[in-house]
mmCIF file of C-alpha atoms in Angstrom:
data_model
loop_
_atom_site.group_PDB
_atom_site.id
_atom_site.type_symbol
_atom_site.label_atom_id
_atom_site.label_comp_id
_atom_site.label_asym_id
_atom_site.label_seq_id
_atom_site.Cartn_x
_atom_site.Cartn_y
_atom_site.Cartn_z
ATOM 1 C CA MET A 131 0.000 0.000 0.000
ATOM 2 C CA ALA A 132 1.356 3.415 -0.921
ATOM 3 C CA GLN A 133 2.362 5.723 1.895
ATOM 4 C CA GLY A 134 -0.428 8.098 2.912
ATOM 5 C CA THR A 135 -3.251 5.901 1.605
ATOM 6 C CA PRO A 136 -6.170 5.593 4.063
ATOM 7 C CA VAL A 137 -6.651 2.057 5.372
ATOM 8 C CA ARG A 138 -9.950 0.207 4.901
ATOM 9 C CA HIS A 139 -10.694 -2.418 7.520
ATOM 10 C CA GLU A 140 -12.737 -5.526 6.768
ATOM 11 C CA PRO A 141 -15.327 -7.013 7.244
ATOM 12 C CA TYR A 142 -17.031 -3.831 5.961
ATOM 13 C CA PRO A 143 -17.495 -4.056 2.180
ATOM 14 C CA ALA A 144 -15.685 -1.412 0.168
ATOM 15 C CA PRO A 145 -17.878 1.081 -1.715
ATOM 16 C CA HIS A 146 -18.176 0.872 -5.477
ATOM 17 C CA GLU A 147 -15.286 2.440 -7.331
ATOM 18 C CA GLY A 148 -16.006 5.987 -8.345
ATOM 19 C CA SER A 149 -18.749 6.486 -5.765
ATOM 20 C CA ARG A 150 -18.695 9.482 -3.435
ATOM 21 C CA ALA A 151 -18.171 7.180 -0.467
ATOM 22 C CA ASP A 152 -14.924 5.990 -2.087
ATOM 23 C CA CYS A 153 -13.423 9.380 -1.233
ATOM 24 C CA ILE A 154 -14.070 9.025 2.508
ATOM 25 C CA PRO A 155 -12.084 6.574 4.651
ATOM 26 C CA TRP A 156 -14.088 4.443 7.038
ATOM 27 C CA CYS A 157 -11.152 3.866 9.324
ATOM 28 C CA LEU A 158 -7.955 5.874 9.021
ATOM 29 C CA GLY A 159 -4.550 4.354 9.540
ATOM 30 C CA PRO A 160 -1.528 5.888 11.292
ATOM 31 C CA THR A 161 -1.388 9.623 11.891
ATOM 32 C CA ARG A 162 0.919 10.226 8.954
ATOM 33 C CA ASP A 163 -1.510 8.399 6.629
ATOM 34 C CA TYR A 164 -4.334 10.601 7.840
ATOM 35 C CA ALA A 165 -2.139 13.686 7.521
ATOM 36 C CA ALA A 166 -1.263 12.864 3.925
ATOM 37 C CA TRP A 167 -4.908 12.159 3.095
ATOM 38 C CA ALA A 168 -5.850 15.528 4.621
ATOM 39 C CA GLY A 169 -3.264 17.268 2.459
ATOM 40 C CA CYS A 170 -0.719 18.208 5.127
ATOM 41 C CA VAL A 171 2.600 19.568 3.940
ATOM 42 C CA SER A 172 4.719 17.479 6.318
ATOM 43 C CA ALA A 173 2.737 14.271 6.123
ATOM 44 C CA ALA A 174 5.583 12.097 7.280
ATOM 45 C CA ALA A 175 5.577 13.776 10.660
ATOM 46 C CA GLY A 176 1.787 14.065 10.828
ATOM 47 C CA ASP A 177 2.141 17.782 11.458
ATOM 48 C CA CYS A 178 -1.249 19.234 10.436
ATOM 49 C CA SER A 179 -2.125 22.903 10.663
ATOM 50 C CA ILE A 180 -5.577 24.292 11.468
ATOM 51 C CA LYS A 181 -6.043 24.902 7.746
ATOM 52 C CA ASP A 182 -5.196 21.264 7.036
ATOM 53 C CA GLY A 183 -7.680 20.164 9.695
ATOM 54 C CA ALA A 184 -10.402 22.216 8.035
ATOM 55 C CA THR A 185 -9.615 20.475 4.751
ATOM 56 C CA SER A 186 -10.078 17.049 6.317
ATOM 57 C CA ILE A 187 -13.330 18.147 7.963
ATOM 58 C CA ARG A 188 -14.690 19.132 4.557
ATOM 59 C CA LYS A 189 -13.579 15.810 3.071
ATOM 60 C CA LEU A 190 -15.226 13.846 5.861
ATOM 61 C CA GLY A 191 -18.454 15.826 5.585
ATOM 62 C CA TYR A 192 -18.338 16.352 9.356
ATOM 63 C CA SER A 193 -21.033 18.385 11.108
ATOM 64 C CA PRO A 194 -21.113 19.101 14.856
ATOM 65 C CA ASN A 195 -23.530 17.265 17.131
ATOM 66 C CA PRO A 196 -25.353 19.855 19.286
ATOM 67 C CA VAL A 197 -26.097 17.345 22.040
ATOM 68 C CA ALA A 198 -22.435 16.287 22.209
ATOM 69 C CA GLN A 199 -21.401 19.946 22.348
ATOM 70 C CA ALA A 200 -23.654 20.366 25.379
ATOM 71 C CA LEU A 201 -21.451 18.000 27.376
ATOM 72 C CA SER A 202 -18.697 20.604 27.338
ATOM 73 C CA SER A 203 -20.679 23.853 27.084
ATOM 74 C CA GLY A 204 -23.431 22.986 29.568
ATOM 75 C CA SER A 205 -26.370 23.766 27.229
ATOM 76 C CA THR A 206 -27.541 23.329 23.654
ATOM 77 C CA GLN A 207 -29.319 25.375 21.025
ATOM 78 C CA VAL A 208 -32.055 22.754 21.134
ATOM 79 C CA ILE A 209 -35.393 23.092 22.913
ATOM 80 C CA GLY A 210 -37.766 20.280 23.788
ATOM 81 C CA LEU A 211 -41.441 20.244 22.800
ATOM 82 C CA ILE A 212 -43.779 17.754 24.488
ATOM 83 C CA VAL A 213 -47.188 17.413 22.808
ATOM 84 C CA PRO A 214 -50.047 14.984 23.542
ATOM 85 C CA ASP A 215 -50.509 13.694 19.977
ATOM 86 C CA ILE A 216 -48.427 14.868 17.018
ATOM 87 C CA GLY A 217 -50.861 13.032 14.720
ATOM 88 C CA ASN A 218 -53.643 15.424 15.749
ATOM 89 C CA PRO A 219 -54.068 18.095 13.016
ATOM 90 C CA PHE A 220 -54.006 20.957 15.519
ATOM 91 C CA TRP A 221 -50.831 19.839 17.288
ATOM 92 C CA ALA A 222 -49.082 19.290 13.957
ATOM 93 C CA VAL A 223 -49.857 22.907 12.975
ATOM 94 C CA TYR A 224 -48.876 24.243 16.410
ATOM 95 C CA ALA A 225 -45.590 22.306 16.387
ATOM 96 C CA SER A 226 -44.744 23.689 12.931
ATOM 97 C CA ALA A 227 -45.418 27.247 14.140
ATOM 98 C CA ILE A 228 -43.172 26.668 17.167
ATOM 99 C CA GLU A 229 -40.393 25.311 14.943
ATOM 100 C CA ALA A 230 -40.650 28.353 12.658
ATOM 101 C CA ALA A 231 -40.445 30.742 15.630
ATOM 102 C CA ALA A 232 -37.552 28.762 17.138
ATOM 103 C CA HIS A 233 -35.545 28.731 13.900
ATOM 104 C CA LEU A 234 -35.736 32.537 13.761
ATOM 105 C CA GLN A 235 -33.869 32.492 17.083
ATOM 106 C CA GLY A 236 -31.295 29.959 15.885
ATOM 107 C CA LEU A 237 -32.880 27.096 17.821
ATOM 108 C CA ASP A 238 -33.738 23.544 16.827
ATOM 109 C CA VAL A 239 -36.772 21.725 18.235
ATOM 110 C CA LEU A 240 -36.874 18.158 19.512
ATOM 111 C CA ARG A 241 -40.478 16.891 19.446
ATOM 112 C CA CYS A 242 -41.800 14.324 21.916
ATOM 113 C CA SER A 243 -45.305 12.866 21.594
ATOM 114 C CA ALA A 244 -46.287 11.929 25.140
ATOM 115 C CA THR A 245 -49.108 10.134 26.893
ATOM 116 C CA SER A 246 -50.117 10.932 30.458
ATOM 117 C CA ASP A 247 -47.902 8.029 31.562
ATOM 118 C CA SER A 248 -44.761 9.213 29.745
ATOM 119 C CA THR A 249 -44.742 12.982 30.347
ATOM 120 C CA ALA A 250 -42.532 12.741 33.448
ATOM 121 C CA PHE A 251 -40.070 10.527 31.568
ATOM 122 C CA PHE A 252 -39.719 13.033 28.718
ATOM 123 C CA LEU A 253 -39.295 15.945 31.142
ATOM 124 C CA SER A 254 -36.442 14.159 32.920
ATOM 125 C CA HIS A 255 -34.891 12.923 29.670
ATOM 126 C CA LEU A 256 -34.872 16.382 28.079
ATOM 127 C CA GLU A 257 -33.237 17.854 31.171
ATOM 128 C CA GLU A 258 -30.525 15.172 31.007
ATOM 129 C CA MET A 259 -29.920 16.203 27.382
ATOM 130 C CA LYS A 260 -29.314 19.776 28.607
ATOM 131 C CA VAL A 261 -31.823 21.355 26.239
ATOM 132 C CA ARG A 262 -32.124 25.147 26.348
ATOM 133 C CA GLY A 263 -35.726 24.950 27.570
ATOM 134 C CA ILE A 264 -38.896 22.854 27.446
ATOM 135 C CA LEU A 265 -42.330 23.681 26.022
ATOM 136 C CA LEU A 266 -44.956 21.451 27.623
ATOM 137 C CA ALA A 267 -48.282 21.108 25.790
ATOM 138 C CA THR A 268 -49.805 18.390 27.978
ATOM 139 C CA ASP A 269 -51.669 18.913 31.228
ATOM 140 C CA LEU A 270 -49.680 17.413 34.069
ATOM 141 C CA PRO A 271 -51.218 14.673 36.218
ATOM 142 C CA ASP A 272 -50.910 15.389 39.927
ATOM 143 C CA GLU A 273 -48.192 12.753 40.346
ATOM 144 C CA ASP A 274 -45.997 14.432 37.674
ATOM 145 C CA ARG A 275 -46.225 18.005 38.927
ATOM 146 C CA ALA A 276 -43.443 17.421 41.462
ATOM 147 C CA VAL A 277 -41.155 16.265 38.634
ATOM 148 C CA ALA A 278 -41.870 19.431 36.644
ATOM 149 C CA LYS A 279 -41.264 21.667 39.667
ATOM 150 C CA SER A 280 -37.891 20.029 40.329
ATOM 151 C CA LEU A 281 -36.491 20.853 36.868
ATOM 152 C CA SER A 282 -33.580 23.255 36.592
ATOM 153 C CA THR A 283 -34.392 23.678 32.869
ATOM 154 C CA ARG A 284 -36.745 26.568 32.087
ATOM 155 C CA LEU A 285 -40.294 25.365 31.407
ATOM 156 C CA VAL A 286 -43.159 27.111 29.581
ATOM 157 C CA GLN A 287 -46.580 25.453 29.493
ATOM 158 C CA LEU A 288 -48.839 25.498 26.434
ATOM 159 C CA SER A 289 -52.616 25.076 26.486
ATOM 160 C CA SER A 290 -52.583 24.348 30.197
ATOM 161 C CA HIS A 291 -55.433 25.530 32.390
ATOM 162 C CA ARG A 292 -53.694 24.263 35.522
ATOM 163 C CA PRO A 293 -50.398 26.182 35.379
ATOM 164 C CA LEU A 294 -47.584 25.361 37.749
ATOM 165 C CA ASP A 295 -46.728 28.045 40.275
ATOM 166 C CA GLY A 296 -43.968 30.292 38.988
ATOM 167 C CA THR A 297 -44.284 29.271 35.322
ATOM 168 C CA VAL A 298 -45.568 30.983 32.194
ATOM 169 C CA SER A 299 -48.600 29.252 30.689
ATOM 170 C CA ILE A 300 -49.888 30.188 27.218
ATOM 171 C CA ALA A 301 -53.348 29.068 26.081
ATOM 172 C CA SER A 302 -56.228 29.960 23.801
ATOM 173 C CA ASP A 303 -59.379 31.124 25.565
ATOM 174 C CA LEU A 304 -61.269 27.905 24.873
ATOM 175 C CA TYR A 305 -64.238 28.963 27.002
ATOM 176 C CA GLN A 306 -64.873 32.056 24.879
ATOM 177 C CA GLY A 307 -64.129 30.058 21.724
ATOM 178 C CA ALA A 308 -66.818 27.543 22.671
ATOM 179 C CA ARG A 309 -69.248 30.357 23.402
ATOM 180 C CA GLN A 310 -68.552 31.888 19.976
ATOM 181 C CA ALA A 311 -69.176 28.557 18.268
ATOM 182 C CA THR A 312 -72.404 27.865 20.156
ATOM 183 C CA TYR A 313 -73.696 31.418 19.747
ATOM 184 C CA HIS A 314 -73.048 31.214 15.989
ATOM 185 C CA LEU A 315 -75.293 28.142 15.778
ATOM 186 C CA ARG A 316 -77.963 29.786 17.916
ATOM 187 C CA SER A 317 -77.892 32.918 15.742
ATOM 188 C CA LEU A 318 -78.688 30.703 12.737
ATOM 189 C CA GLY A 319 -81.824 29.465 14.505
ATOM 190 C CA HIS A 320 -80.610 26.186 16.034
ATOM 191 C CA ALA A 321 -82.043 25.320 19.445
ATOM 192 C CA ARG A 322 -81.025 21.666 19.811
ATOM 193 C CA ILE A 323 -77.201 21.737 19.649
ATOM 194 C CA ALA A 324 -75.184 18.674 20.653
ATOM 195 C CA PHE A 325 -71.699 18.741 22.198
ATOM 196 C CA LEU A 326 -68.866 16.329 21.322
ATOM 197 C CA GLY A 327 -65.801 16.327 23.552
ATOM 198 C CA ASP A 328 -64.499 15.666 27.035
ATOM 199 C CA LEU A 329 -67.208 15.202 29.666
ATOM 200 C CA SER A 330 -64.954 13.817 32.388
ATOM 201 C CA GLY A 331 -63.223 16.917 33.729
ATOM 202 C CA ASP A 332 -63.296 20.680 33.969
ATOM 203 C CA ASP A 333 -63.174 21.330 30.206
ATOM 204 C CA PRO A 334 -63.723 25.029 29.316
ATOM 205 C CA ARG A 335 -65.217 24.000 25.951
ATOM 206 C CA LEU A 336 -67.971 22.045 27.684
ATOM 207 C CA ALA A 337 -68.603 24.937 30.083
ATOM 208 C CA GLY A 338 -68.766 27.466 27.221
ATOM 209 C CA TRP A 339 -71.318 25.357 25.326
ATOM 210 C CA SER A 340 -73.408 24.758 28.451
ATOM 211 C CA ASP A 341 -73.427 28.394 29.605
ATOM 212 C CA THR A 342 -74.374 29.712 26.154
ATOM 213 C CA LEU A 343 -77.296 27.304 25.802
ATOM 214 C CA GLY A 344 -78.293 27.550 29.451
ATOM 215 C CA VAL A 345 -78.407 23.765 29.765
ATOM 216 C CA SER A 346 -77.030 21.352 32.332
ATOM 217 C CA LEU A 347 -73.620 19.798 31.716
ATOM 218 C CA GLN A 348 -75.404 16.468 31.962
ATOM 219 C CA ALA A 349 -78.158 17.416 29.510
ATOM 220 C CA PRO A 350 -79.627 14.095 28.299
ATOM 221 C CA GLY A 351 -79.189 13.410 24.601
ATOM 222 C CA LEU A 352 -77.042 16.484 23.974
ATOM 223 C CA ALA A 353 -73.578 15.992 25.531
ATOM 224 C CA PHE A 354 -71.529 13.072 24.173
ATOM 225 C CA GLN A 355 -68.084 11.879 25.220
ATOM 226 C CA ALA A 356 -65.554 11.869 22.356
ATOM 227 C CA GLU A 357 -61.811 11.286 22.239
ATOM 228 C CA PHE A 358 -59.898 14.063 20.478
ATOM 229 C CA THR A 359 -59.384 11.986 17.339
ATOM 230 C CA MET A 360 -61.229 11.437 14.071
ATOM 231 C CA ARG A 361 -62.273 7.989 15.271
ATOM 232 C CA GLY A 362 -63.531 9.550 18.493
ATOM 233 C CA GLY A 363 -65.712 11.926 16.477
ATOM 234 C CA LEU A 364 -66.933 9.114 14.232
ATOM 235 C CA GLU A 365 -68.050 6.923 17.132
ATOM 236 C CA ALA A 366 -69.643 9.773 19.113
ATOM 237 C CA MET A 367 -71.569 10.998 16.063
ATOM 238 C CA ARG A 368 -72.860 7.491 15.433
ATOM 239 C CA SER A 369 -74.249 7.560 18.981
ATOM 240 C CA ILE A 370 -75.963 10.890 18.291
ATOM 241 C CA LEU A 371 -77.552 9.602 15.099
ATOM 242 C CA ALA A 372 -78.805 6.504 16.927
ATOM 243 C CA ALA A 373 -80.591 8.615 19.571
ATOM 244 C CA PRO A 374 -84.400 8.992 19.425
ATOM 245 C CA GLU A 375 -84.149 12.714 18.656
ATOM 246 C CA THR A 376 -81.372 14.017 16.412
ATOM 247 C CA PRO A 377 -80.018 17.549 17.016
ATOM 248 C CA THR A 378 -80.040 20.065 14.180
ATOM 249 C CA ALA A 379 -76.456 21.151 14.930
ATOM 250 C CA VAL A 380 -73.293 19.746 16.513
ATOM 251 C CA PHE A 381 -70.444 21.558 18.253
ATOM 252 C CA ALA A 382 -67.252 19.451 18.102
ATOM 253 C CA SER A 383 -64.463 20.329 20.542
ATOM 254 C CA SER A 384 -61.758 19.976 17.860
ATOM 255 C CA ASP A 385 -61.346 19.748 14.097
ATOM 256 C CA ALA A 386 -60.289 16.103 14.404
ATOM 257 C CA ILE A 387 -63.559 15.266 16.173
ATOM 258 C CA ALA A 388 -65.516 17.265 13.568
ATOM 259 C CA ILE A 389 -63.936 15.420 10.626
ATOM 260 C CA GLY A 390 -64.864 12.084 12.194
ATOM 261 C CA ALA A 391 -68.393 13.362 12.837
ATOM 262 C CA LEU A 392 -68.675 14.502 9.216
ATOM 263 C CA HIS A 393 -67.797 10.987 8.061
ATOM 264 C CA ALA A 394 -70.504 9.477 10.300
ATOM 265 C CA ILE A 395 -73.122 11.913 8.971
ATOM 266 C CA ARG A 396 -72.282 10.972 5.382
ATOM 267 C CA GLU A 397 -72.286 7.309 6.374
ATOM 268 C CA ALA A 398 -75.916 7.798 7.473
ATOM 269 C CA ARG A 399 -76.683 9.361 4.055
ATOM 270 C CA LEU A 400 -77.352 12.761 5.594
ATOM 271 C CA ASP A 401 -76.044 16.103 4.386
ATOM 272 C CA VAL A 402 -74.066 18.880 6.068
ATOM 273 C CA PRO A 403 -75.469 21.498 6.524
ATOM 274 C CA ALA A 404 -78.870 20.616 5.004
ATOM 275 C CA HIS A 405 -79.692 18.083 7.737
ATOM 276 C CA ILE A 406 -77.107 18.878 10.443
ATOM 277 C CA SER A 407 -74.866 21.919 10.877
ATOM 278 C CA LEU A 408 -71.339 21.271 12.158
ATOM 279 C CA ILE A 409 -68.866 23.605 13.870
ATOM 280 C CA SER A 410 -65.564 23.003 15.662
ATOM 281 C CA LEU A 411 -62.560 24.596 17.362
ATOM 282 C CA ASP A 412 -58.893 24.946 16.200
ATOM 283 C CA ASP A 413 -59.183 25.830 12.458
ATOM 284 C CA SER A 414 -56.497 23.452 11.211
ATOM 285 C CA PRO A 415 -55.941 23.017 7.438
ATOM 286 C CA GLU A 416 -58.023 19.827 7.547
ATOM 287 C CA ALA A 417 -61.091 21.892 8.467
ATOM 288 C CA ALA A 418 -60.577 24.198 5.496
ATOM 289 C CA PHE A 419 -60.083 21.335 3.019
ATOM 290 C CA ALA A 420 -62.940 19.136 4.252
ATOM 291 C CA LEU A 421 -65.996 18.882 2.014
ATOM 292 C CA PRO A 422 -67.893 20.935 2.921
ATOM 293 C CA GLY A 423 -65.405 23.262 4.596
ATOM 294 C CA ILE A 424 -65.947 23.170 8.350
ATOM 295 C CA THR A 425 -66.789 26.381 10.183
ATOM 296 C CA SER A 426 -64.238 26.575 12.987
ATOM 297 C CA VAL A 427 -63.013 28.926 15.712
ATOM 298 C CA ARG A 428 -59.318 29.586 15.131
ATOM 299 C CA GLN A 429 -56.622 29.302 17.764
ATOM 300 C CA PRO A 430 -53.912 31.970 17.177
ATOM 301 C CA VAL A 431 -51.059 29.455 16.979
ATOM 302 C CA GLU A 432 -48.528 31.808 15.352
ATOM 303 C CA ASP A 433 -48.935 34.446 18.087
ATOM 304 C CA MET A 434 -48.796 31.841 20.840
ATOM 305 C CA ALA A 435 -45.749 30.150 19.294
ATOM 306 C CA ARG A 436 -43.813 33.434 19.062
ATOM 307 C CA ASP A 437 -44.598 34.330 22.669
ATOM 308 C CA ALA A 438 -43.774 30.812 23.865
ATOM 309 C CA ILE A 439 -40.285 30.948 22.329
ATOM 310 C CA ALA A 440 -39.724 34.493 23.600
ATOM 311 C CA ALA A 441 -40.835 33.513 27.118
ATOM 312 C CA LEU A 442 -38.533 30.494 27.035
ATOM 313 C CA LEU A 443 -35.510 32.651 26.173
ATOM 314 C CA ASP A 444 -36.363 35.714 28.274
ATOM 315 C CA GLU A 445 -37.818 35.389 31.764
ATOM 316 C CA GLN A 446 -38.970 39.021 31.594
ATOM 317 C CA HIS A 447 -41.020 38.602 28.389
ATOM 318 C CA LEU A 448 -44.184 37.383 30.131
ATOM 319 C CA GLU A 449 -45.285 37.300 33.745
ATOM 320 C CA ALA A 450 -45.328 33.842 35.347
ATOM 321 C CA ARG A 451 -49.066 33.156 35.123
ATOM 322 C CA LEU A 452 -51.722 31.932 32.677
ATOM 323 C CA HIS A 453 -51.979 34.087 29.526
ATOM 324 C CA MET A 454 -55.200 33.669 27.511
ATOM 325 C CA TYR A 455 -55.379 34.429 23.773
ATOM 326 C CA PRO A 456 -58.650 35.303 21.977
ATOM 327 C CA MET A 457 -60.020 33.013 19.259
ATOM 328 C CA THR A 458 -61.631 34.006 15.943
ATOM 329 C CA LEU A 459 -64.642 32.505 14.148
ATOM 330 C CA VAL A 460 -63.911 31.383 10.564
ATOM 331 C CA GLN A 461 -67.204 30.730 8.785
ATOM 332 C CA ARG A 462 -67.370 28.119 6.020
ATOM 333 C CA SER A 463 -70.037 25.944 4.395
ATOM 334 C CA SER A 464 -70.797 23.486 7.208
ATOM 335 C CA THR A 465 -73.225 25.756 9.082
ATOM 336 C CA ALA A 466 -76.600 27.089 7.946
ATOM 337 C CA SER A 467 -80.083 27.716 9.298
ATOM 338 C CA PRO A 468 -82.076 24.566 10.111
ATOM 339 C CA ALA A 469 -84.155 23.293 7.188
ATOM 340 C CA ASN A 470 -87.481 23.413 9.023
#
């Protein structure tokens, strides 16, 4: 072998001749071989300059690992984002807005899709990775709140209506959003308006619907439990359509629920809005591109994302409390006056 030729070690197969990989050694031999390959002047002695080192870095296609850099610097330019379900249309849009706002500040975002059982694990894991800060978009169970309070990493909560003491929490005003949605249906002449969403806890969407209609939270035949997924909306809407008296309008707590409900209505050979009007919260792209387009109350994700990143980087940007953002009605073709 000629002096200065990089050494290839078996059992790894050599790349095809002429390929780009053929230019990059998998395992370099003695220092002088590496020096010659890098283009050093005094290759025999392995005496590389900084300029020569830069040449070899370009040849290797090396790029720094931000997590590895954190081991020496004590922090990274990476932030953690914990969301409940990245497959949900709303959280996908929100995560993209957060990434856009973070990139403007020179930050990368590490997404974690967490269940209620794994939130504490991700909080601890992100702190071990020495991320710059953590955005938490899941409500914390009581048993995990102690873990969150013990973090030395800065934490900002998103869409939390139970903020931790001493933390910034950023959320849409879901109560007022639900009132807007329900009032819109009432203004069209609907009196029997069903609710699809979470009936188990203190959900502001349920309270907004109930207060606007002046009905009990346990109103028979009107409030239906639905998971915040398309399948959840499909199954809940099937239950509504199987009831003795069908409502003339439905308020779905999210676009994902509404899309599932729309499928169930079509499955029953009914029309939206001729037979049933449909409205939701979030205003994700899926709502706009549904057929018909779903009237929805928009969450201001871009504004919330910008403030979340700013609050993560600057403790003085927002006071440590819950900050509520107004929502906006976006009217489309899924709502109309009742036929009769």
